[in-house]
mmCIF file of C-alpha atoms in Angstrom:
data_model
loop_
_atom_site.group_PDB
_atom_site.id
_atom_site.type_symbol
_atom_site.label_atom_id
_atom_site.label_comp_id
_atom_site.label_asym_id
_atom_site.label_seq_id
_atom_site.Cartn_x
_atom_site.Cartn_y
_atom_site.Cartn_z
ATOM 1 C CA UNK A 13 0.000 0.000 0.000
ATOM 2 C CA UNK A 14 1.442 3.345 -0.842
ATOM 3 C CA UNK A 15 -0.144 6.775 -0.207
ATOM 4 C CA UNK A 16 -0.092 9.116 -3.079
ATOM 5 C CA UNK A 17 -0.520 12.778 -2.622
ATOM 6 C CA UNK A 18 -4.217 14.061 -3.658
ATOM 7 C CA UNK A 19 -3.265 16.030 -6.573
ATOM 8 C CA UNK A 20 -3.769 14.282 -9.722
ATOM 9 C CA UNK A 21 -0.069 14.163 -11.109
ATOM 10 C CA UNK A 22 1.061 11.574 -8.013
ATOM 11 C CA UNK A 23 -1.705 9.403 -9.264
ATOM 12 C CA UNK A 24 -0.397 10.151 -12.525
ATOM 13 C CA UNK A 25 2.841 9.799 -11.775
ATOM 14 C CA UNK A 26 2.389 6.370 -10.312
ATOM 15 C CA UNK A 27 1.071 5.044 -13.225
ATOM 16 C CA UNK A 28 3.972 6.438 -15.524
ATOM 17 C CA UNK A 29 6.011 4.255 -13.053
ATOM 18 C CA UNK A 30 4.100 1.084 -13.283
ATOM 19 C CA UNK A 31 4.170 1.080 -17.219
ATOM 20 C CA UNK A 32 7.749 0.666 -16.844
ATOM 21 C CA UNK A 33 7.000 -3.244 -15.867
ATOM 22 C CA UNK A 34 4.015 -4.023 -17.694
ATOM 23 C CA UNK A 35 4.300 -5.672 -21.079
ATOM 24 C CA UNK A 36 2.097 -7.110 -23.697
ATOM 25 C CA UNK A 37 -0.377 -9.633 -22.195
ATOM 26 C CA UNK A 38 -0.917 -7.828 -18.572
ATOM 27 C CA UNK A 39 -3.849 -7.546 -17.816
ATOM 28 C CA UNK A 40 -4.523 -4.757 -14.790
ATOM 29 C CA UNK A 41 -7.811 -4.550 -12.929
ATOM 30 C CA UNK A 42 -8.936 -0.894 -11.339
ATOM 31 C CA UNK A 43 -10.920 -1.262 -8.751
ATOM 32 C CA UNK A 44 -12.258 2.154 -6.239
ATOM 33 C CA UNK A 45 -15.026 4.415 -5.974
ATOM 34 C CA UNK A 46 -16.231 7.350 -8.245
ATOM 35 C CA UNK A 47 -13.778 9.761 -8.851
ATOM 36 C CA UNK A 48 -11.108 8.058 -7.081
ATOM 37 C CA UNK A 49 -8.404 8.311 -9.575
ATOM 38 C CA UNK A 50 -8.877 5.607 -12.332
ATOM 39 C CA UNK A 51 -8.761 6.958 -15.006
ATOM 40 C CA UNK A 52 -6.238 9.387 -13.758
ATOM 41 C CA UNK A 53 -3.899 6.173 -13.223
ATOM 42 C CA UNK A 54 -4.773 5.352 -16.751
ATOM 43 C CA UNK A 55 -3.436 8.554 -18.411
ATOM 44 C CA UNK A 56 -0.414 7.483 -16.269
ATOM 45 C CA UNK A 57 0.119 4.213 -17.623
ATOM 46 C CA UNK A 58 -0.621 5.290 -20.826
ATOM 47 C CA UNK A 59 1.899 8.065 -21.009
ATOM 48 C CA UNK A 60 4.534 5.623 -19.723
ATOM 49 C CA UNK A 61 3.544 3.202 -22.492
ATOM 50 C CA UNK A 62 3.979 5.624 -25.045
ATOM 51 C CA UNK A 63 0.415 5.248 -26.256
ATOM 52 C CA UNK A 64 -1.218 7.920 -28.811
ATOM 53 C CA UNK A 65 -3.963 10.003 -26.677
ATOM 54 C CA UNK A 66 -5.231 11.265 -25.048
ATOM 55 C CA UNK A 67 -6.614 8.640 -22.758
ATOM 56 C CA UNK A 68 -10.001 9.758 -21.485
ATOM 57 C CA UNK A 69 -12.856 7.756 -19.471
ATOM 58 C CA UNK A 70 -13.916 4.967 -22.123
ATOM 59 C CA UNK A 71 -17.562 5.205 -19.812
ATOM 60 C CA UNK A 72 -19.853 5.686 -22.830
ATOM 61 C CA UNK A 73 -17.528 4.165 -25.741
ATOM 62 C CA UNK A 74 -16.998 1.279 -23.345
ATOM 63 C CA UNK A 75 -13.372 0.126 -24.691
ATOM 64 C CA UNK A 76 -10.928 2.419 -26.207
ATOM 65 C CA UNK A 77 -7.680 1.206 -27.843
ATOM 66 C CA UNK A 78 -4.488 3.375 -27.936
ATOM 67 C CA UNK A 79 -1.755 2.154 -30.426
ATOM 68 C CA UNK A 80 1.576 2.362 -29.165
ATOM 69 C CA UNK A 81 4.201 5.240 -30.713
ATOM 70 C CA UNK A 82 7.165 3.474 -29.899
ATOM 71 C CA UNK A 83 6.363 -0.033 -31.157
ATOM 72 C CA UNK A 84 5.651 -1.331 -27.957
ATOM 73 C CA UNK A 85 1.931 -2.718 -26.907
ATOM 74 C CA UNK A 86 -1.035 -1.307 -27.595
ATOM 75 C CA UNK A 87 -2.995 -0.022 -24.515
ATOM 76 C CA UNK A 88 -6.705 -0.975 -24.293
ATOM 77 C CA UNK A 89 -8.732 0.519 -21.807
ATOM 78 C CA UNK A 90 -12.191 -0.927 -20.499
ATOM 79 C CA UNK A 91 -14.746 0.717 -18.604
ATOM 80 C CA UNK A 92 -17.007 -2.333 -17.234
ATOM 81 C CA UNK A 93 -18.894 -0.019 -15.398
ATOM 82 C CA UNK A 94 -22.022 -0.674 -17.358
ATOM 83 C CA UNK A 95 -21.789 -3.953 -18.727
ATOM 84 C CA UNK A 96 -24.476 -6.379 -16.998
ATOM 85 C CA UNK A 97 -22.098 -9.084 -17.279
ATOM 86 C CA UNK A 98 -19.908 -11.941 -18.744
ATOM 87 C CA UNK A 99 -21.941 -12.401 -22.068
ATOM 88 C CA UNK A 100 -22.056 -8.522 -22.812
ATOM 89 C CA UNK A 101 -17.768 -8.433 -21.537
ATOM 90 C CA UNK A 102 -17.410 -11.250 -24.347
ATOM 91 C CA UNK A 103 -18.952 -9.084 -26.861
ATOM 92 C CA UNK A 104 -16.482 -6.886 -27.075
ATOM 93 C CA UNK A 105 -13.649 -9.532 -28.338
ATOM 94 C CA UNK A 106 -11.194 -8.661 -25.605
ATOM 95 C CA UNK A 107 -9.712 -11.739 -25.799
ATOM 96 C CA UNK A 108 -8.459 -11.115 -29.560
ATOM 97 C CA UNK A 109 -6.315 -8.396 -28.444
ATOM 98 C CA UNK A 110 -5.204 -9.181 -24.552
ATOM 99 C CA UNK A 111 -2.309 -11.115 -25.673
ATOM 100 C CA UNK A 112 -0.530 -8.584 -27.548
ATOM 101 C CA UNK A 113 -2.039 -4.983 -25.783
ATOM 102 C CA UNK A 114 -1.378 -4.061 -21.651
ATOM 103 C CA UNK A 115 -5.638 -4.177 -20.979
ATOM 104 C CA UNK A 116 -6.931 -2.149 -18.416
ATOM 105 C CA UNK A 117 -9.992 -2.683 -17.203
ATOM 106 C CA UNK A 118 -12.104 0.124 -14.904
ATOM 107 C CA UNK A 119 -14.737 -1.304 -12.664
ATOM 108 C CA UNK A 120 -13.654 -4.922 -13.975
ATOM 109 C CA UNK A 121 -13.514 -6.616 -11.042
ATOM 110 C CA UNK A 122 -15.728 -10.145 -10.956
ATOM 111 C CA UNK A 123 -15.374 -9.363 -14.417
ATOM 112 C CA UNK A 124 -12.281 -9.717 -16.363
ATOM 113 C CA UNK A 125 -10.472 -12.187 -14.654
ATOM 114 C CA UNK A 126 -11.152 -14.696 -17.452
ATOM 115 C CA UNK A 127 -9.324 -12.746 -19.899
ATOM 116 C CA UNK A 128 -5.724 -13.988 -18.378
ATOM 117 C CA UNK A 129 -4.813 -16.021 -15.805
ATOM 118 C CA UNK A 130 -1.959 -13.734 -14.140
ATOM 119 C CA UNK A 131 -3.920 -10.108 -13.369
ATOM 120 C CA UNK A 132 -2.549 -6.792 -11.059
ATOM 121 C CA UNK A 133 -5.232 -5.492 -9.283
ATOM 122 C CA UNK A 134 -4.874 -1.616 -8.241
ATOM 123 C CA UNK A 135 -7.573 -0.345 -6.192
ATOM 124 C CA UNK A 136 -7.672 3.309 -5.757
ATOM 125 C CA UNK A 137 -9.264 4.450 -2.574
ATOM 126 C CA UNK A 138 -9.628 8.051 -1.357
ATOM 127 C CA UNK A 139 -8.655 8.870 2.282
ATOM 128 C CA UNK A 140 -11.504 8.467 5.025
ATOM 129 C CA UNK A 141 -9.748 11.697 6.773
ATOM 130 C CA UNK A 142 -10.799 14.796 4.898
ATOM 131 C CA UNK A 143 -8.012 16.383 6.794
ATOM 132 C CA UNK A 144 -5.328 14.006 5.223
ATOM 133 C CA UNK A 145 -5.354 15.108 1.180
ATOM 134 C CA UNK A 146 -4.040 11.752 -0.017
ATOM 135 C CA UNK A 147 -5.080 8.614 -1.609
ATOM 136 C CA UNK A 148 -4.400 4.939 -0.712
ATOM 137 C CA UNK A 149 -3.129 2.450 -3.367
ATOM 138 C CA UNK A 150 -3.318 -1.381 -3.193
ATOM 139 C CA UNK A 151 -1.603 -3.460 -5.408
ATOM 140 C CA UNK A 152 -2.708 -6.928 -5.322
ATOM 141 C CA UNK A 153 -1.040 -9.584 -7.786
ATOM 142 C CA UNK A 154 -2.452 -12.809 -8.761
ATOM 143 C CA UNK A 155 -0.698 -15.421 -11.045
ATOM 144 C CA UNK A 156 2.849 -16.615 -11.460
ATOM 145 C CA UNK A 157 4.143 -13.316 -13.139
ATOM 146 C CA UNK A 158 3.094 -11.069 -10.687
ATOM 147 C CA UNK A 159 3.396 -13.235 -7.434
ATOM 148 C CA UNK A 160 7.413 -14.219 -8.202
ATOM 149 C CA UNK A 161 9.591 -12.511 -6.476
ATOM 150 C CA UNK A 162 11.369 -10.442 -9.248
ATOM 151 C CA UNK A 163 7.919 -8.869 -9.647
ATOM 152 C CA UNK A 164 7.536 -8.085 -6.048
ATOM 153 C CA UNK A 165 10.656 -6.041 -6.085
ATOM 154 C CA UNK A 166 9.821 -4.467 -8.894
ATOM 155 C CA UNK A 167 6.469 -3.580 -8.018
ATOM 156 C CA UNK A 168 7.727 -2.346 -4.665
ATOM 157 C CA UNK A 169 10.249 0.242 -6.644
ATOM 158 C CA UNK A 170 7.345 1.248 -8.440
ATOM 159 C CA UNK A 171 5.339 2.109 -4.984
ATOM 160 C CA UNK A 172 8.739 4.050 -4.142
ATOM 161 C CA UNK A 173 9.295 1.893 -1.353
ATOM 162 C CA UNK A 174 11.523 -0.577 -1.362
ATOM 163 C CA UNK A 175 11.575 -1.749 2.438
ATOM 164 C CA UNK A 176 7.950 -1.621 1.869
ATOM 165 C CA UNK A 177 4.962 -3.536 2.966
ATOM 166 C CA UNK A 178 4.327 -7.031 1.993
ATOM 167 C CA UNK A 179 2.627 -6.329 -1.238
ATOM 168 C CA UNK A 180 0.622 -10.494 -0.873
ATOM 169 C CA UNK A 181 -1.635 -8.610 1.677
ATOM 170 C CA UNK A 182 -2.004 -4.993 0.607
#
């Protein structure tokens, strides 16, 4: 768990970080409330990626694919927000491209996980103290790429904390 500052560029920021590990065929699940930073993240990731933008909330277009501009992946972003379920998720073909394209999926949880077997959860929370201007971030791996131990470390340098917590129960 790492707290990130409330201002939109830390959330940002954090996401530019995190595209430095992700590759073709990661799938990464954003979980949090409304308006907690999702999307924010996203425009993170996708500047890190190199992606051609500008990444906005896919809400009413429901997927949105932004082709790499450095030959890397391709970054397709979900928003599962108002999809009533597995048959509708399958009718947008996400499995055609998930192999070769980092997906990220908004409000995918209970949804997406059959799209790859290894998956990063982030969830995005805001703090409970209105006094403390900052936002909590779980990372939550699941899978043999993110659980080994090289990924751990990484994702631990991405959180900015390398002593860190022990990122199997954040």
């Amino acid at each position: 768990m790492v707290k990130v500052g409330w201002a939109a560029e830390d959330t940002r920021a954090l996401g530019r970080r995190l595209a430095a590990v992700l590759r073709a065929g990661d799938l990464v699940v954003l979980t949090g409330s409304l308006g907690a930073g999702k999307t924010t993240f996203t425009q993170g990731l996708g500047e890190g990626l190199g992606v051609r933008g500008p990444v906005t909330s896919p809400t009413f277009v429901i997927a949105r694919v932004h082709p790499s501009l450095r030959g890397g992946p391709a970054l397709v972003h979900v928003d599962a927000y108002r999809l009533g379920g597995v048959e509708e998720l399958e009718d947008l073909d996400l499995e055609a491209s998930v192999a070769e394209s980092v997906t990220v999926a908004e409000w995918g949880e209970g949804l997406v996980e059959q799209l790859a077997e290894d998956r990063l959860v982030v969830r995005l929370e805001r703090s409970e103290d209105p006094a403390e201007e900052a936002r909590l971030v779980r990372l939550s791996g699941h899978g043999d790429r993110w659980e080994s131990a090289a990924m751990r470390v990484a994702l631990h340098r991405v959180l900015g904390s390398p002593g860190g917590p022990d990122l199997a129960r954040c």
